[in-house]
């Protein structure tokens, strides 16, 4: 039976790389996106050009009705849901003393509430033998200045995973988090000058930024049927932390 994956935040960056990789693995992919319809259609076209199957569905991950509709679309089009990758995220940087609380609320609405809403729906609907994969960040270990609010929210996501894994005992559904290090995406480059980018890239012994494909490879492993990895946070950062 063909496996079916939902990838939120799947229209760009790491999410798109994950969608393409899971499609290459033979899964039908439902790409959830927040608002950029052009990017979502481009991602679907890339999957289809490579011989895969995909559809894009707009959904705000923090809205339970929208998330339920996203899962409904996957079930109606492909017959069920086996893998859920919650890659949707918002990042606003700033020192604790200066961070605008509206920015904090906006980040946490997507990164914490959104992760919980998606995980809750996945816990209800993912078929036996499936996988739920959330996204954290290696900054929870690196402790970089200006990342406090973002990393704190991702820390909440890390705690969610092992608890949900235990709650799903008996269904052979794994729940893990992936914690990327600095990765070459638009989200990472936003607001950084070249010197900052080079300094951060040099933190890894491999002396480079990660790529979305580096992260997608790990997600592919965690999404495999009957994986033995469960309740874990997997740090993918080239040895920076």
GROMACS .gro file of C-alpha atoms in nm:
model
  241
    1UNK     CA    1   0.000   0.000   0.000
    2UNK     CA    2   0.129   0.345  -0.095
    3UNK     CA    3   0.224   0.558   0.202
    4UNK     CA    4   0.092   0.910   0.225
    5UNK     CA    5   0.273   1.204   0.383
    6UNK     CA    6   0.155   1.547   0.491
    7UNK     CA    7   0.431   1.809   0.501
    8UNK     CA    8   0.336   2.143   0.653
    9UNK     CA    9   0.554   2.432   0.548
   10UNK     CA   10   0.622   2.220   0.243
   11UNK     CA   11   0.628   2.491  -0.020
   12UNK     CA   12   0.976   2.631   0.051
   13UNK     CA   13   1.310   2.568   0.217
   14UNK     CA   14   1.353   2.257   0.429
   15UNK     CA   15   0.986   2.167   0.400
   16UNK     CA   16   1.000   2.158   0.022
   17UNK     CA   17   1.316   1.945   0.028
   18UNK     CA   18   1.138   1.705   0.264
   19UNK     CA   19   0.834   1.687   0.037
   20UNK     CA   20   1.051   1.611  -0.265
   21UNK     CA   21   1.253   1.349  -0.077
   22UNK     CA   22   0.947   1.166   0.057
   23UNK     CA   23   0.794   1.170  -0.291
   24UNK     CA   24   1.118   1.023  -0.426
   25UNK     CA   25   1.085   0.754  -0.158
   26UNK     CA   26   0.752   0.659  -0.313
   27UNK     CA   27   0.509   0.845  -0.090
   28UNK     CA   28   0.220   1.055  -0.212
   29UNK     CA   29   0.267   1.400  -0.060
   30UNK     CA   30   0.021   1.662   0.058
   31UNK     CA   31   0.202   1.995   0.080
   32UNK     CA   32   0.054   2.225   0.342
   33UNK     CA   33   0.126   2.594   0.295
   34UNK     CA   34   0.029   2.912   0.479
   35UNK     CA   35  -0.025   3.160   0.197
   36UNK     CA   36   0.227   3.152  -0.086
   37UNK     CA   37   0.024   2.972  -0.351
   38UNK     CA   38   0.285   3.027  -0.622
   39UNK     CA   39   0.558   2.857  -0.415
   40UNK     CA   40   0.321   2.573  -0.329
   41UNK     CA   41   0.233   2.511  -0.694
   42UNK     CA   42   0.601   2.522  -0.783
   43UNK     CA   43   0.676   2.259  -0.519
   44UNK     CA   44   0.399   2.034  -0.651
   45UNK     CA   45   0.529   2.075  -1.005
   46UNK     CA   46   0.880   1.976  -0.893
   47UNK     CA   47   0.750   1.659  -0.731
   48UNK     CA   48   0.544   1.569  -1.037
   49UNK     CA   49   0.832   1.642  -1.276
   50UNK     CA   50   1.037   1.385  -1.086
   51UNK     CA   51   0.761   1.125  -1.124
   52UNK     CA   52   0.596   1.166  -0.784
   53UNK     CA   53   0.244   1.250  -0.672
   54UNK     CA   54   0.161   1.566  -0.479
   55UNK     CA   55  -0.110   1.817  -0.407
   56UNK     CA   56  -0.098   2.152  -0.226
   57UNK     CA   57  -0.352   2.248   0.041
   58UNK     CA   58  -0.362   2.584   0.217
   59UNK     CA   59  -0.380   2.556   0.595
   60UNK     CA   60  -0.289   2.769   0.896
   61UNK     CA   61  -0.130   2.515   1.129
   62UNK     CA   62  -0.253   2.701   1.438
   63UNK     CA   63  -0.619   2.670   1.333
   64UNK     CA   64  -0.768   2.335   1.424
   65UNK     CA   65  -1.036   2.353   1.156
   66UNK     CA   66  -0.781   2.423   0.885
   67UNK     CA   67  -0.558   2.139   1.003
   68UNK     CA   68  -0.852   1.898   1.013
   69UNK     CA   69  -0.935   2.001   0.656
   70UNK     CA   70  -0.574   1.936   0.555
   71UNK     CA   71  -0.599   1.580   0.685
   72UNK     CA   72  -0.942   1.541   0.524
   73UNK     CA   73  -0.788   1.637   0.189
   74UNK     CA   74  -0.513   1.376   0.229
   75UNK     CA   75  -0.762   1.104   0.315
   76UNK     CA   76  -1.002   1.194   0.036
   77UNK     CA   77  -0.735   1.215  -0.233
   78UNK     CA   78  -0.500   0.935  -0.129
   79UNK     CA   79  -0.696   0.719   0.117
   80UNK     CA   80  -0.523   0.794   0.447
   81UNK     CA   81  -0.223   0.945   0.626
   82UNK     CA   82   0.093   0.758   0.727
   83UNK     CA   83   0.354   1.028   0.782
   84UNK     CA   84   0.314   1.379   0.915
   85UNK     CA   85   0.607   1.622   0.898
   86UNK     CA   86   0.542   1.954   1.068
   87UNK     CA   87   0.800   2.184   0.909
   88UNK     CA   88   0.596   2.505   0.927
   89UNK     CA   89   0.775   2.770   1.127
   90UNK     CA   90   0.828   3.140   1.195
   91UNK     CA   91   1.153   3.292   1.321
   92UNK     CA   92   1.199   3.643   1.457
   93UNK     CA   93   1.532   3.722   1.620
   94UNK     CA   94   1.612   3.974   1.890
   95UNK     CA   95   1.764   4.007   2.237
   96UNK     CA   96   1.531   3.916   2.522
   97UNK     CA   97   1.541   4.274   2.652
   98UNK     CA   98   1.427   4.416   2.318
   99UNK     CA   99   1.199   4.153   2.164
  100UNK     CA  100   0.853   4.278   2.073
  101UNK     CA  101   0.595   4.060   2.248
  102UNK     CA  102   0.376   4.069   1.939
  103UNK     CA  103   0.661   3.894   1.757
  104UNK     CA  104   0.683   3.643   2.041
  105UNK     CA  105   0.312   3.569   2.016
  106UNK     CA  106   0.330   3.534   1.637
  107UNK     CA  107   0.619   3.289   1.658
  108UNK     CA  108   0.466   3.082   1.931
  109UNK     CA  109   0.130   3.072   1.758
  110UNK     CA  110   0.286   2.887   1.466
  111UNK     CA  111   0.580   2.711   1.629
  112UNK     CA  112   0.418   2.591   1.952
  113UNK     CA  113   0.041   2.601   1.913
  114UNK     CA  114   0.074   2.498   1.549
  115UNK     CA  115   0.298   2.205   1.635
  116UNK     CA  116   0.051   2.091   1.899
  117UNK     CA  117  -0.253   2.124   1.672
  118UNK     CA  118  -0.083   1.927   1.394
  119UNK     CA  119   0.046   1.664   1.637
  120UNK     CA  120  -0.300   1.626   1.791
  121UNK     CA  121  -0.464   1.567   1.454
  122UNK     CA  122  -0.184   1.330   1.355
  123UNK     CA  123  -0.229   1.134   1.677
  124UNK     CA  124  -0.593   1.084   1.588
  125UNK     CA  125  -0.549   0.992   1.223
  126UNK     CA  126  -0.207   0.849   1.135
  127UNK     CA  127  -0.237   0.486   1.034
  128UNK     CA  128  -0.064   0.203   1.217
  129UNK     CA  129   0.307   0.188   1.142
  130UNK     CA  130   0.325   0.558   1.062
  131UNK     CA  131   0.546   0.844   1.177
  132UNK     CA  132   0.506   1.193   1.319
  133UNK     CA  133   0.806   1.424   1.278
  134UNK     CA  134   0.829   1.770   1.430
  135UNK     CA  135   1.098   2.033   1.389
  136UNK     CA  136   1.311   2.176   1.668
  137UNK     CA  137   1.643   2.361   1.630
  138UNK     CA  138   2.005   2.304   1.727
  139UNK     CA  139   1.998   2.648   1.889
  140UNK     CA  140   1.849   2.476   2.195
  141UNK     CA  141   2.209   2.353   2.242
  142UNK     CA  142   2.406   2.632   2.076
  143UNK     CA  143   2.244   2.905   2.290
  144UNK     CA  144   2.309   3.178   2.035
  145UNK     CA  145   2.224   3.536   2.137
  146UNK     CA  146   1.902   3.678   1.983
  147UNK     CA  147   1.753   3.328   1.941
  148UNK     CA  148   1.600   3.296   2.290
  149UNK     CA  149   1.232   3.329   2.197
  150UNK     CA  150   1.262   3.105   1.892
  151UNK     CA  151   1.462   2.837   2.073
  152UNK     CA  152   1.233   2.843   2.376
  153UNK     CA  153   0.937   2.759   2.155
  154UNK     CA  154   1.128   2.481   1.985
  155UNK     CA  155   1.221   2.344   2.326
  156UNK     CA  156   0.850   2.300   2.390
  157UNK     CA  157   0.825   2.100   2.067
  158UNK     CA  158   1.108   1.871   2.181
  159UNK     CA  159   0.919   1.793   2.502
  160UNK     CA  160   0.603   1.712   2.309
  161UNK     CA  161   0.763   1.432   2.104
  162UNK     CA  162   0.862   1.169   2.363
  163UNK     CA  163   0.539   1.215   2.558
  164UNK     CA  164   0.325   1.165   2.249
  165UNK     CA  165   0.537   0.865   2.151
  166UNK     CA  166   0.443   0.697   2.478
  167UNK     CA  167   0.078   0.793   2.444
  168UNK     CA  168   0.067   0.615   2.106
  169UNK     CA  169   0.187   0.283   2.247
  170UNK     CA  170   0.031  -0.011   2.065
  171UNK     CA  171  -0.010   0.160   1.727
  172UNK     CA  172   0.350   0.131   1.601
  173UNK     CA  173   0.355   0.506   1.534
  174UNK     CA  174   0.687   0.680   1.598
  175UNK     CA  175   0.719   1.041   1.710
  176UNK     CA  176   1.049   1.224   1.672
  177UNK     CA  177   1.188   1.573   1.626
  178UNK     CA  178   1.461   1.691   1.390
  179UNK     CA  179   1.681   1.978   1.514
  180UNK     CA  180   1.866   2.135   1.220
  181UNK     CA  181   2.172   2.348   1.263
  182UNK     CA  182   2.227   2.657   1.047
  183UNK     CA  183   2.082   2.565   0.710
  184UNK     CA  184   2.097   2.758   0.384
  185UNK     CA  185   1.736   2.871   0.351
  186UNK     CA  186   1.568   3.208   0.301
  187UNK     CA  187   1.459   3.190   0.666
  188UNK     CA  188   1.821   3.160   0.778
  189UNK     CA  189   1.967   3.428   0.549
  190UNK     CA  190   1.701   3.687   0.631
  191UNK     CA  191   1.861   3.983   0.808
  192UNK     CA  192   2.217   3.842   0.815
  193UNK     CA  193   2.517   4.002   0.647
  194UNK     CA  194   2.787   3.793   0.479
  195UNK     CA  195   3.024   3.814   0.774
  196UNK     CA  196   2.758   3.677   1.006
  197UNK     CA  197   2.676   3.395   0.766
  198UNK     CA  198   3.043   3.298   0.739
  199UNK     CA  199   3.091   3.309   1.116
  200UNK     CA  200   2.794   3.082   1.177
  201UNK     CA  201   2.896   2.843   0.898
  202UNK     CA  202   3.239   2.814   1.064
  203UNK     CA  203   3.086   2.686   1.388
  204UNK     CA  204   3.062   2.339   1.237
  205UNK     CA  205   3.378   2.127   1.209
  206UNK     CA  206   3.263   2.064   0.852
  207UNK     CA  207   3.287   2.441   0.798
  208UNK     CA  208   2.972   2.485   0.597
  209UNK     CA  209   2.603   2.551   0.634
  210UNK     CA  210   2.367   2.261   0.607
  211UNK     CA  211   2.146   2.225   0.303
  212UNK     CA  212   1.775   2.145   0.297
  213UNK     CA  213   1.867   1.809   0.142
  214UNK     CA  214   2.089   1.729   0.443
  215UNK     CA  215   1.785   1.763   0.666
  216UNK     CA  216   1.549   1.584   0.429
  217UNK     CA  217   1.770   1.274   0.433
  218UNK     CA  218   1.724   1.243   0.809
  219UNK     CA  219   1.348   1.298   0.784
  220UNK     CA  220   1.336   1.020   0.524
  221UNK     CA  221   1.502   0.783   0.770
  222UNK     CA  222   1.260   0.872   1.049
  223UNK     CA  223   0.963   0.838   0.814
  224UNK     CA  224   1.049   0.478   0.725
  225UNK     CA  225   0.792   0.212   0.806
  226UNK     CA  226   0.843   0.054   1.150
  227UNK     CA  227   1.149   0.262   1.239
  228UNK     CA  228   1.314   0.175   1.572
  229UNK     CA  229   1.394   0.542   1.639
  230UNK     CA  230   1.116   0.680   1.861
  231UNK     CA  231   1.072   0.963   2.111
  232UNK     CA  232   1.400   1.126   2.011
  233UNK     CA  233   1.534   1.460   1.898
  234UNK     CA  234   1.788   1.411   1.621
  235UNK     CA  235   2.039   1.695   1.591
  236UNK     CA  236   2.155   1.755   1.233
  237UNK     CA  237   2.414   2.030   1.248
  238UNK     CA  238   2.747   1.908   1.114
  239UNK     CA  239   2.887   1.875   1.464
  240UNK     CA  240   2.832   2.238   1.565
  241UNK     CA  241   2.656   2.132   1.885
   0.00000   0.00000   0.00000
